Coordinates of N, CA, C and O in Angstrom, one line a residue:
X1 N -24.7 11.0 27.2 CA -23.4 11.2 26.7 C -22.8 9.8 26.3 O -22.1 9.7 25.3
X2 N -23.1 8.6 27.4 CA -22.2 7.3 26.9 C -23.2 6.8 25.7 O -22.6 6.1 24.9
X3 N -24.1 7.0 25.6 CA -25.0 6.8 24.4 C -24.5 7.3 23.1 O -24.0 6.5 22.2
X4 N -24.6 8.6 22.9 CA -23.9 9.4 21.9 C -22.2 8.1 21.4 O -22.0 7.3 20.5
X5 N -21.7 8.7 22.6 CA -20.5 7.9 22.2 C -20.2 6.7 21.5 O -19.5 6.4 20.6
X6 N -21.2 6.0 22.3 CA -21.6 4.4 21.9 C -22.0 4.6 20.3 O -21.4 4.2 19.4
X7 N -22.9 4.9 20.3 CA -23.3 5.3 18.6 C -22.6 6.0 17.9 O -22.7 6.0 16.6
X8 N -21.5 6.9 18.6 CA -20.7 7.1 17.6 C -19.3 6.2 17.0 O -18.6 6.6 16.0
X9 N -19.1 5.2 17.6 CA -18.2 4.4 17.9 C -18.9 3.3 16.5 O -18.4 3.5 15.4
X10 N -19.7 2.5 16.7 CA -21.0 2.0 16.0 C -21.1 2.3 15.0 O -21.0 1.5 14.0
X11 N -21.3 3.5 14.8 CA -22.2 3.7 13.3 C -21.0 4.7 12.7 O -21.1 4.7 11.5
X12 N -20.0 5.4 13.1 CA -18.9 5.8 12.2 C -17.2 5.1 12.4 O -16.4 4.9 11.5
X13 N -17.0 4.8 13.6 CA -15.5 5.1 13.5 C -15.1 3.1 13.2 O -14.1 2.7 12.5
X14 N -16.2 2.0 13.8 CA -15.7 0.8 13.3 C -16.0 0.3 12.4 O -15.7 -0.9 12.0
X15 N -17.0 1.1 11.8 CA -17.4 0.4 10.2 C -16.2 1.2 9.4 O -16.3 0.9 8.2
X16 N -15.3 2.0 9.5 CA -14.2 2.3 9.2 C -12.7 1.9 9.4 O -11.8 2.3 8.7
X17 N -12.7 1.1 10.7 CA -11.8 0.6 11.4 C -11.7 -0.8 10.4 O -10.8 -1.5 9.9
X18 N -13.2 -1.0 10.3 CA -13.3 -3.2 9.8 C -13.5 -2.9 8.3 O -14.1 -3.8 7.7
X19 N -13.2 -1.5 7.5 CA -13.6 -1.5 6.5 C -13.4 -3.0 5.7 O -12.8 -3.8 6.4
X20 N -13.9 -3.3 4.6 CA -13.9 -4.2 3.8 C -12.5 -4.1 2.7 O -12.3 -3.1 2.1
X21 N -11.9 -5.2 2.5 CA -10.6 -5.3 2.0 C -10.9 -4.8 0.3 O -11.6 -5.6 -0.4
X22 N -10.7 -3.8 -0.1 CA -11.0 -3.3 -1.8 C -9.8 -5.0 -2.6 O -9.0 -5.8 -2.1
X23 N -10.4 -4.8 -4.0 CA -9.8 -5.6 -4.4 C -8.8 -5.3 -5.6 O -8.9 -4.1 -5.9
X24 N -7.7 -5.9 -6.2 CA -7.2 -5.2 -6.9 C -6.3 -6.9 -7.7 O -6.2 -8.0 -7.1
X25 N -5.9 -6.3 -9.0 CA -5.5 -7.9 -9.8 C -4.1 -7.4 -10.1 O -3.6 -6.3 -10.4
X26 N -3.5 -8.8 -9.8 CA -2.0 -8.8 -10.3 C -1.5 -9.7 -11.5 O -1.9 -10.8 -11.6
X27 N -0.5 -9.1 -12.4 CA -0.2 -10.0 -13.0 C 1.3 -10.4 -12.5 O 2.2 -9.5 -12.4
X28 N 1.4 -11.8 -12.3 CA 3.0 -12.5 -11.9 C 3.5 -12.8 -13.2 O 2.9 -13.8 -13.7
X29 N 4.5 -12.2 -14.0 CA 4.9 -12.2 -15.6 C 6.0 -13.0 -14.9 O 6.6 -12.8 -13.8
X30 N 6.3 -14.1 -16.1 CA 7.6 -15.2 -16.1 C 7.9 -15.1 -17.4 O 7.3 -14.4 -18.3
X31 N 9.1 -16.0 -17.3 CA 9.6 -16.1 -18.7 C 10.5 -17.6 -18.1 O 10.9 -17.9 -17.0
X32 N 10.6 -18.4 -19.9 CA 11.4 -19.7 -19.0 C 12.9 -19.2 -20.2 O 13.2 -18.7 -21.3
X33 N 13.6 -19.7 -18.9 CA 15.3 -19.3 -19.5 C 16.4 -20.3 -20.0 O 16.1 -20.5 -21.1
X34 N 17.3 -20.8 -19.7 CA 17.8 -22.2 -20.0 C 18.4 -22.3 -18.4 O 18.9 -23.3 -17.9
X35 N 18.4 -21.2 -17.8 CA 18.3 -21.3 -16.2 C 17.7 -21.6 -15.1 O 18.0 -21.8 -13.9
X36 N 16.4 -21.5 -15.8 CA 14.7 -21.5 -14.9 C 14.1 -20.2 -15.5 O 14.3 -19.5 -16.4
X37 N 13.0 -20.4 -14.3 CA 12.1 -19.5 -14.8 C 12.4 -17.9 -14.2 O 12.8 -17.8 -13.0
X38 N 12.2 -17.1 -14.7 CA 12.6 -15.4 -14.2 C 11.0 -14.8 -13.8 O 10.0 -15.2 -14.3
X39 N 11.2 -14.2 -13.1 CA 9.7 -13.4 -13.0 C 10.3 -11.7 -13.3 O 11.5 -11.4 -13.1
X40 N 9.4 -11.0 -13.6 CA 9.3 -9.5 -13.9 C 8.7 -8.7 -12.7 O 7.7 -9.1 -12.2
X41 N 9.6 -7.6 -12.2 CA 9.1 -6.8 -11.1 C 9.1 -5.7 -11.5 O 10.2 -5.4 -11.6
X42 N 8.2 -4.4 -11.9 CA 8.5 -3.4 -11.7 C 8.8 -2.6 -10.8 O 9.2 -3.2 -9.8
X43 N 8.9 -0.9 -10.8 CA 8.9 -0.8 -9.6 C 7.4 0.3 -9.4 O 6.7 0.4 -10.4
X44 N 7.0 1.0 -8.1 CA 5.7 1.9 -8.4 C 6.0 3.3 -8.4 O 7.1 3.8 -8.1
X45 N 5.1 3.8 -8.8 CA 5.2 5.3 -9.1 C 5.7 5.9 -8.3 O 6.7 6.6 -8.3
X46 N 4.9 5.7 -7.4 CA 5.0 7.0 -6.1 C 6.5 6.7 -5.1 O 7.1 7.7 -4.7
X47 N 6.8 5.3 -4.9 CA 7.8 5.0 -3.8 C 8.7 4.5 -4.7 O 9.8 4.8 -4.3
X48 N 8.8 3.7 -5.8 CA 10.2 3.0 -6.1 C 10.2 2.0 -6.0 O 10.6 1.3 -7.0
X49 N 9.7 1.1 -4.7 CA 9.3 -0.4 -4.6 C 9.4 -1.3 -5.3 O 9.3 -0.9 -6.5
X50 N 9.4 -2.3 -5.1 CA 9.8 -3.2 -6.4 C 7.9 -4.0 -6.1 O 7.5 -4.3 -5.0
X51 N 7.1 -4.1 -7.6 CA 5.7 -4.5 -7.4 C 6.0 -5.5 -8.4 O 7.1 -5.8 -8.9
X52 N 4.3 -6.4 -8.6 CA 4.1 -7.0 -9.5 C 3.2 -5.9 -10.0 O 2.6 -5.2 -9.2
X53 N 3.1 -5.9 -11.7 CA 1.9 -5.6 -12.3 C 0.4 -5.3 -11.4 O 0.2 -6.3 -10.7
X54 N -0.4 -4.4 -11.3 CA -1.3 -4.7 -10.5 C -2.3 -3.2 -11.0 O -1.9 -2.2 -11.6
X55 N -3.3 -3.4 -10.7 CA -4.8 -2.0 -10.7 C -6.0 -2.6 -10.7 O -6.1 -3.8 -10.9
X56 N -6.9 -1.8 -10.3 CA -8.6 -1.8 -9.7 C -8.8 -2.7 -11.1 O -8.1 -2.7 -12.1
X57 N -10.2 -3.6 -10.9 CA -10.6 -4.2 -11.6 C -10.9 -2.9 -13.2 O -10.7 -1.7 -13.2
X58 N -11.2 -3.6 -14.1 CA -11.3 -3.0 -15.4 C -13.1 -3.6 -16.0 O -13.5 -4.7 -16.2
X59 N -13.8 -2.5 -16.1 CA -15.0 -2.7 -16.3 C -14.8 -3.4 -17.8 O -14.0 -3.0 -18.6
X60 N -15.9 -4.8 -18.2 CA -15.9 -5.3 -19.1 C -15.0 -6.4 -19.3 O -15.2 -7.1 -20.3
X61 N -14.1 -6.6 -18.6 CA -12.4 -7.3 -18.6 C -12.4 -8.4 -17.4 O -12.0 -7.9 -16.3
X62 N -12.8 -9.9 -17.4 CA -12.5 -10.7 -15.9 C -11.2 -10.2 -15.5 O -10.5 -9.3 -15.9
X63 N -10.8 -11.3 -14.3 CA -9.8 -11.0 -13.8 C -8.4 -10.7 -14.7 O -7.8 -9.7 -14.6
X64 N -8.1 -12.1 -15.7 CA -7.4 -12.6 -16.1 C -6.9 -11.3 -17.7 O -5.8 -10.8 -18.1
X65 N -8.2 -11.0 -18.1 CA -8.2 -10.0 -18.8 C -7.9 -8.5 -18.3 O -7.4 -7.6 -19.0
X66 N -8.2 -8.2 -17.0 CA -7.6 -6.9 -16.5 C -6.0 -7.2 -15.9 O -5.3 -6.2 -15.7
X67 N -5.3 -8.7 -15.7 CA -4.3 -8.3 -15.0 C -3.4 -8.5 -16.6 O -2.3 -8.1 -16.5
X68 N -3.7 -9.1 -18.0 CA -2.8 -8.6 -19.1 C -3.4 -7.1 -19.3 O -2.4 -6.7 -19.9
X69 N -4.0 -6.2 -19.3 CA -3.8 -4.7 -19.3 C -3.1 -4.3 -18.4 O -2.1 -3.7 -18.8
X70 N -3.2 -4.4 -17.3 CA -2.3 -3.8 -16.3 C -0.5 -4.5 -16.9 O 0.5 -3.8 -16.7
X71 N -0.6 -5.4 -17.3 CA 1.2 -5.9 -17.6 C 1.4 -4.9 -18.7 O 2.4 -4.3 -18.9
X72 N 0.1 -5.0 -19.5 CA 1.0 -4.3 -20.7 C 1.0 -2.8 -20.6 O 1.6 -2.2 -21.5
X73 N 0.5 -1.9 -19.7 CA 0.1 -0.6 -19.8 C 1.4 0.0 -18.6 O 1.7 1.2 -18.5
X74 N 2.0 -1.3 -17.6 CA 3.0 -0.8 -16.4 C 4.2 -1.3 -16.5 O 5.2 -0.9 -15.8
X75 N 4.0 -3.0 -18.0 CA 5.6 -3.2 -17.9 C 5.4 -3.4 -19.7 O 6.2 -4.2 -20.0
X76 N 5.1 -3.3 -20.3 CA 5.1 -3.6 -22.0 C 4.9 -4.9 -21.9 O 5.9 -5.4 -22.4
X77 N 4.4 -5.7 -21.6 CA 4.1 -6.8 -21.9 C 2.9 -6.8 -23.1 O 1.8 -6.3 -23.0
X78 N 3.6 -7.3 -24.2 CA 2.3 -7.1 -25.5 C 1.9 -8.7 -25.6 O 0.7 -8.9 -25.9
X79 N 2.6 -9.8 -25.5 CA 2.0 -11.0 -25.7 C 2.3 -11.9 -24.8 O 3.4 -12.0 -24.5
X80 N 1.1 -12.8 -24.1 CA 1.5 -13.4 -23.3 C 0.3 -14.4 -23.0 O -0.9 -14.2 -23.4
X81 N 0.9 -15.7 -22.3 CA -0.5 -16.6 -21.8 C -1.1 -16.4 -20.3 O -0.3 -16.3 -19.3
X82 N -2.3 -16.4 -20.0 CA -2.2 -16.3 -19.2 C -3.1 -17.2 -18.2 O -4.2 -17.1 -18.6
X83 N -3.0 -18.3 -16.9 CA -4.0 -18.7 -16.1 C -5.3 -18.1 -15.7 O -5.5 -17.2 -14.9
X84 N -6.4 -18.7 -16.6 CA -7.6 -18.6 -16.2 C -8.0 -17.9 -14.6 O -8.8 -16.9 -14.4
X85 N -7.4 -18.3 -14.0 CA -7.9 -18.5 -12.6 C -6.4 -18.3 -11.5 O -5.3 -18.8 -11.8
X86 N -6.8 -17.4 -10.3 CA -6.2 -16.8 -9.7 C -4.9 -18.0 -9.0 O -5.3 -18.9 -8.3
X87 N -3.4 -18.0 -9.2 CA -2.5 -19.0 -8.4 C -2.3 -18.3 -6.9 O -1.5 -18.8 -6.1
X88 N -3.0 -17.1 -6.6 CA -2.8 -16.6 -5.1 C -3.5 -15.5 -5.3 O -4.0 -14.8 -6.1
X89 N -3.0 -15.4 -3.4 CA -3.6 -13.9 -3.2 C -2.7 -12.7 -2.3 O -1.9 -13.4 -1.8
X90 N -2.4 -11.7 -1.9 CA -1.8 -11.2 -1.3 C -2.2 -9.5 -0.4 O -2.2 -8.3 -0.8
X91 N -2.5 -9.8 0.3 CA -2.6 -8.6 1.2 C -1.5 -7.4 1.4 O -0.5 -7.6 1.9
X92 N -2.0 -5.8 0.7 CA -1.0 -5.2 1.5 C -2.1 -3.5 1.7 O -3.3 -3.5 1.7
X93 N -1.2 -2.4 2.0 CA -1.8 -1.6 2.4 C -1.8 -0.2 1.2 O -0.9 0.6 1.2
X94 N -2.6 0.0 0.5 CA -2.7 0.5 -1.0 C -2.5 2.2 -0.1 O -3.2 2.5 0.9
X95 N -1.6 2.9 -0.5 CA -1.8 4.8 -0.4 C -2.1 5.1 -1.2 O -1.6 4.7 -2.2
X96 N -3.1 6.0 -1.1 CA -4.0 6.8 -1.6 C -3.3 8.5 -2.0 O -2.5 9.1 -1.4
X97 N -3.9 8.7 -2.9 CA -2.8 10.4 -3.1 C -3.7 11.4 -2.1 O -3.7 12.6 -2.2
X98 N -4.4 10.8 -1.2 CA -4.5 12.0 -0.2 C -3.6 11.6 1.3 O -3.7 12.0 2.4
X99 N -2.8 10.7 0.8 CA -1.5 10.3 2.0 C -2.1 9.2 3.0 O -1.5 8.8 3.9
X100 N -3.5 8.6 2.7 CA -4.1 7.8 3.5 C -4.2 6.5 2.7 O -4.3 6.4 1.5
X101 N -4.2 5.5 3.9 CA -4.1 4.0 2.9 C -5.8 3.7 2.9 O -6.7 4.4 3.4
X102 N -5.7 2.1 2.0 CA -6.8 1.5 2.3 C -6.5 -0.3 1.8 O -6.0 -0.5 0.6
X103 N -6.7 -1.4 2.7 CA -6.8 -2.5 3.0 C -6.9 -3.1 1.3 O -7.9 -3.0 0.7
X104 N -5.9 -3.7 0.7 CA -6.2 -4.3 -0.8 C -5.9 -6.1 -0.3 O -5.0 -6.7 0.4
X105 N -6.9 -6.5 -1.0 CA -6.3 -8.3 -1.4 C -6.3 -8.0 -3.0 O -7.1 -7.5 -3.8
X106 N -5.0 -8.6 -3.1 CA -4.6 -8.2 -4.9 C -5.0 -10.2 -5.4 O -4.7 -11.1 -4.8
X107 N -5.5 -10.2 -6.3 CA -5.1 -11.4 -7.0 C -4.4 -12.0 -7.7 O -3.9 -11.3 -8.6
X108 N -4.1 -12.9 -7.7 CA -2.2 -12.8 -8.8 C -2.9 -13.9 -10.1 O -3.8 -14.7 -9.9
X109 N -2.4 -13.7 -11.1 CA -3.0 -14.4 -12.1 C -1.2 -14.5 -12.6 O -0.5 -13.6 -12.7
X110 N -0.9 -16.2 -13.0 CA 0.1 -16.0 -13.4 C 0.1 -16.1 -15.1 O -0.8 -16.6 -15.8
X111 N 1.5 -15.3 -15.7 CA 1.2 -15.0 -17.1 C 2.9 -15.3 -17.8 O 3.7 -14.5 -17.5
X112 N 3.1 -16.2 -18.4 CA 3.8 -16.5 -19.5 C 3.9 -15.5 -20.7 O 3.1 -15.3 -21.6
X113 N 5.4 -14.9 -20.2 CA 5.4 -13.3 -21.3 C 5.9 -14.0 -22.4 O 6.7 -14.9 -22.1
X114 N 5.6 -13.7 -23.6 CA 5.7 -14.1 -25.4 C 6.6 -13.1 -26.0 O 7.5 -13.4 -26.8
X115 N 6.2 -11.7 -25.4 CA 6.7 -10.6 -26.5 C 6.6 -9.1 -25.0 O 5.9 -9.0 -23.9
X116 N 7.4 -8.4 -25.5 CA 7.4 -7.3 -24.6 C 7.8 -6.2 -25.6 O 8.9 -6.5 -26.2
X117 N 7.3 -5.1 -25.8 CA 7.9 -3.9 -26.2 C 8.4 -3.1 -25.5 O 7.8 -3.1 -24.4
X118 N 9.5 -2.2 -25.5 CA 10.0 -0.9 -25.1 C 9.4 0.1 -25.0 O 9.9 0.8 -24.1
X119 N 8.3 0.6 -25.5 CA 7.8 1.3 -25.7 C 6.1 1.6 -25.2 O 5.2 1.8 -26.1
X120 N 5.8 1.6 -23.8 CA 4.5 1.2 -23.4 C 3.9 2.8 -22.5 O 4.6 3.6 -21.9
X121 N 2.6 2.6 -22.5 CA 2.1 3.3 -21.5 C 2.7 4.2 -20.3 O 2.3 5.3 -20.1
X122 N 3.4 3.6 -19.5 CA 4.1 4.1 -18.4 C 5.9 3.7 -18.5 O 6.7 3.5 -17.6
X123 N 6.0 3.8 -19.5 CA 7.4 3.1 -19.8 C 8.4 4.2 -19.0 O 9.3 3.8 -18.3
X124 N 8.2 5.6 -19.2 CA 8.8 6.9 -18.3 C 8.5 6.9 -16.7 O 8.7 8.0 -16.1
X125 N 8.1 6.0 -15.9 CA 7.5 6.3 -14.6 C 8.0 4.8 -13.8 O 8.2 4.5 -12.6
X126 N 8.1 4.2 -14.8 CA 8.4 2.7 -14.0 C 9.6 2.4 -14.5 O 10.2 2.8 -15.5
X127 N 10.0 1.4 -13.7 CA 11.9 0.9 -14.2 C 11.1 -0.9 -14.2 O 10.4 -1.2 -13.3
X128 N 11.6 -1.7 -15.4 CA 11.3 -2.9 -15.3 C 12.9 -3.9 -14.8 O 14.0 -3.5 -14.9
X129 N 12.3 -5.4 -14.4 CA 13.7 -5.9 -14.3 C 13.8 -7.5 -14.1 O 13.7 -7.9 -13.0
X130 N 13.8 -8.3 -15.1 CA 13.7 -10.0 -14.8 C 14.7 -10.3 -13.7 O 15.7 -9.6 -13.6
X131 N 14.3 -11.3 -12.8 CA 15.2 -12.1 -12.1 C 14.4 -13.3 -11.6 O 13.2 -13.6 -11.9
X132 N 15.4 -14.1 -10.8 CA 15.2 -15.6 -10.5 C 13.8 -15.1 -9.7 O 13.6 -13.9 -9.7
X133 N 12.7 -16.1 -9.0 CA 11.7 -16.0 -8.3 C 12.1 -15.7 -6.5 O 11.4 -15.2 -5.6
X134 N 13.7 -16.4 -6.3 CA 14.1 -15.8 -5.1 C 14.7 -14.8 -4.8 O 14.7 -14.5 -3.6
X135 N 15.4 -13.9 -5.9 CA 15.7 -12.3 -6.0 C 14.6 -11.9 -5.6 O 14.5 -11.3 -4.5
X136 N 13.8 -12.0 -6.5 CA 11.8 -11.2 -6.3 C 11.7 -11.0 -5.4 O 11.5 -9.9 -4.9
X137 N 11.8 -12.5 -4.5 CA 10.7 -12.7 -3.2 C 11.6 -11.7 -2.7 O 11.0 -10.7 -2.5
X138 N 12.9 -11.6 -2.2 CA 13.8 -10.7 -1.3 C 13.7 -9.6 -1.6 O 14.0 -8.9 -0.7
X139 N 13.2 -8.7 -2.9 CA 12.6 -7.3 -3.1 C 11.4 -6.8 -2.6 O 11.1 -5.6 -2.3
X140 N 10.6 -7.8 -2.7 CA 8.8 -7.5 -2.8 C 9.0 -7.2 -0.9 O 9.9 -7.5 -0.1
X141 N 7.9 -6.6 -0.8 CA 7.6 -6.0 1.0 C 6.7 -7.0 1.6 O 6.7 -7.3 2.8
X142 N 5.6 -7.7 0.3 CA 4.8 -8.2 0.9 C 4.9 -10.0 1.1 O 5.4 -10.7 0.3
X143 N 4.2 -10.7 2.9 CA 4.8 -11.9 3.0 C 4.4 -12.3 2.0 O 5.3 -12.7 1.1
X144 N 2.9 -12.4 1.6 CA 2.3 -13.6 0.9 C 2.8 -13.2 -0.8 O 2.9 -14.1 -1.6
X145 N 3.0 -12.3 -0.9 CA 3.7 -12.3 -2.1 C 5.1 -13.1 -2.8 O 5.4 -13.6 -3.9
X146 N 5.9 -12.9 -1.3 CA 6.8 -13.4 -1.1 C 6.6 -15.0 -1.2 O 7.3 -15.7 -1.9
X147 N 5.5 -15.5 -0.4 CA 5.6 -17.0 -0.1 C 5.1 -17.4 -2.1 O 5.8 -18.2 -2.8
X148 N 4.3 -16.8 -2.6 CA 4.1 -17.1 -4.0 C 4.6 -16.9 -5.0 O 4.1 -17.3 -6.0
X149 N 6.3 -16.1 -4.9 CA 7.7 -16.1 -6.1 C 8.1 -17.7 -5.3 O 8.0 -18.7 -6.1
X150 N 8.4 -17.8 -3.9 CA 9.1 -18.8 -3.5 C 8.4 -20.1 -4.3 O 9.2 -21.0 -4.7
X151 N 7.3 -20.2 -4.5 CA 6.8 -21.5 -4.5 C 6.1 -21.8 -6.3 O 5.2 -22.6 -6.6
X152 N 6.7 -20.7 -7.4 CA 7.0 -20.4 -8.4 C 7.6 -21.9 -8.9 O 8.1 -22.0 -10.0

C-alpha cells in the first residue's frame, strides 16, 4: 500500500505540483511625451485587470515578432520599434477557461509605439489607457512586472 502511494505521489501528483513554467511574450508599448515616457496597459478579457500586451508564442514569429502581434491584435498598435531581445521577465499565474491555472514566465520585449489605430482585433473586449510608468506599476498585480515599469 506505501508503495502504491509512493508511486503515486512520483509518477502523477509532483510531476504536476513542479509542472514546468509555460511560456508566454509581452509587449511593454511606450510612447515619449514632452513629460516622459507613458507606457500602454490594457485591460484582460476575462477579469478587467490592468495587463501588458501578452499570448503563447506564434508559430513562425521570434519573440520580438509575436509580442508586435499580440500589441497589435489586443491594443491597435499598427507601427512600432521594437528591442530585439527580451528587457525582463515576469512570473504570474495564467487561468485557464476550465477555472484552473497554470505557472507562466512571460517575456517583455520593449516596443516604441509609432502609430495606433482605433480599430483592431479585440478593440470591443479590451479598454486601452497610456500613463506614467509609475501609475502602471500601481495597477499591474504582478511584482516583477512592477519592478520593470519602475525601472522604465
Amino acid at each position: 500500500m506505501i508503495h502504491n502511494l509512493k508511486r503515486a505521489w512520483e509518477d502523477v501528483i509532483l510531476p504536476i505540483w513542479q509542472r514546468p513554467k509555460r511560456v508566454q511574450i509581452a509587449a511593454l508599448c511606450y510612447r515619449e511625451t514632452p513629460h516622459g515616457k507613458e507606457v500602454l496597459l490594457i485591460t484582460s478579457r476575462d477579469t478587467g485587470r490592468w495587463i501588458v500586451p501578452k499570448g503563447w508564442p506564434i508559430d513562425g514569429l521570434d519573440g520580438a515578432g509575436t509580442a508586435l502581434q499580440e500589441a497589435w491584435e489586443e491594443a491597435g498598435v499598427s507601427k512600432a520599434d521594437i528591442e530585439a531581445e527580451p528587457i525582463g521577465f515576469y512570473d504570474y499565474d495564467k487561468r485557464l477557461s476550465e477555472g484552473m491555472t497554470t505557472p507562466v514566465i512571460a517575456q517583455v520585449y520593449l516596443t516604441r509605439v509609432r502609430h495606433m489605430k482605433d480599430d483592431y482585433p479585440e478593440v470591443a473586449l479590451r479598454k486601452r489607457r497610456w500613463m506614467t510608468p509609475t501609475a502602471a506599476a500601481e495597477l499591474v498585480s504582478e511584482p516583477d512586472l512592477k519592478d520593470i515599469l519602475l525601472n522604465l
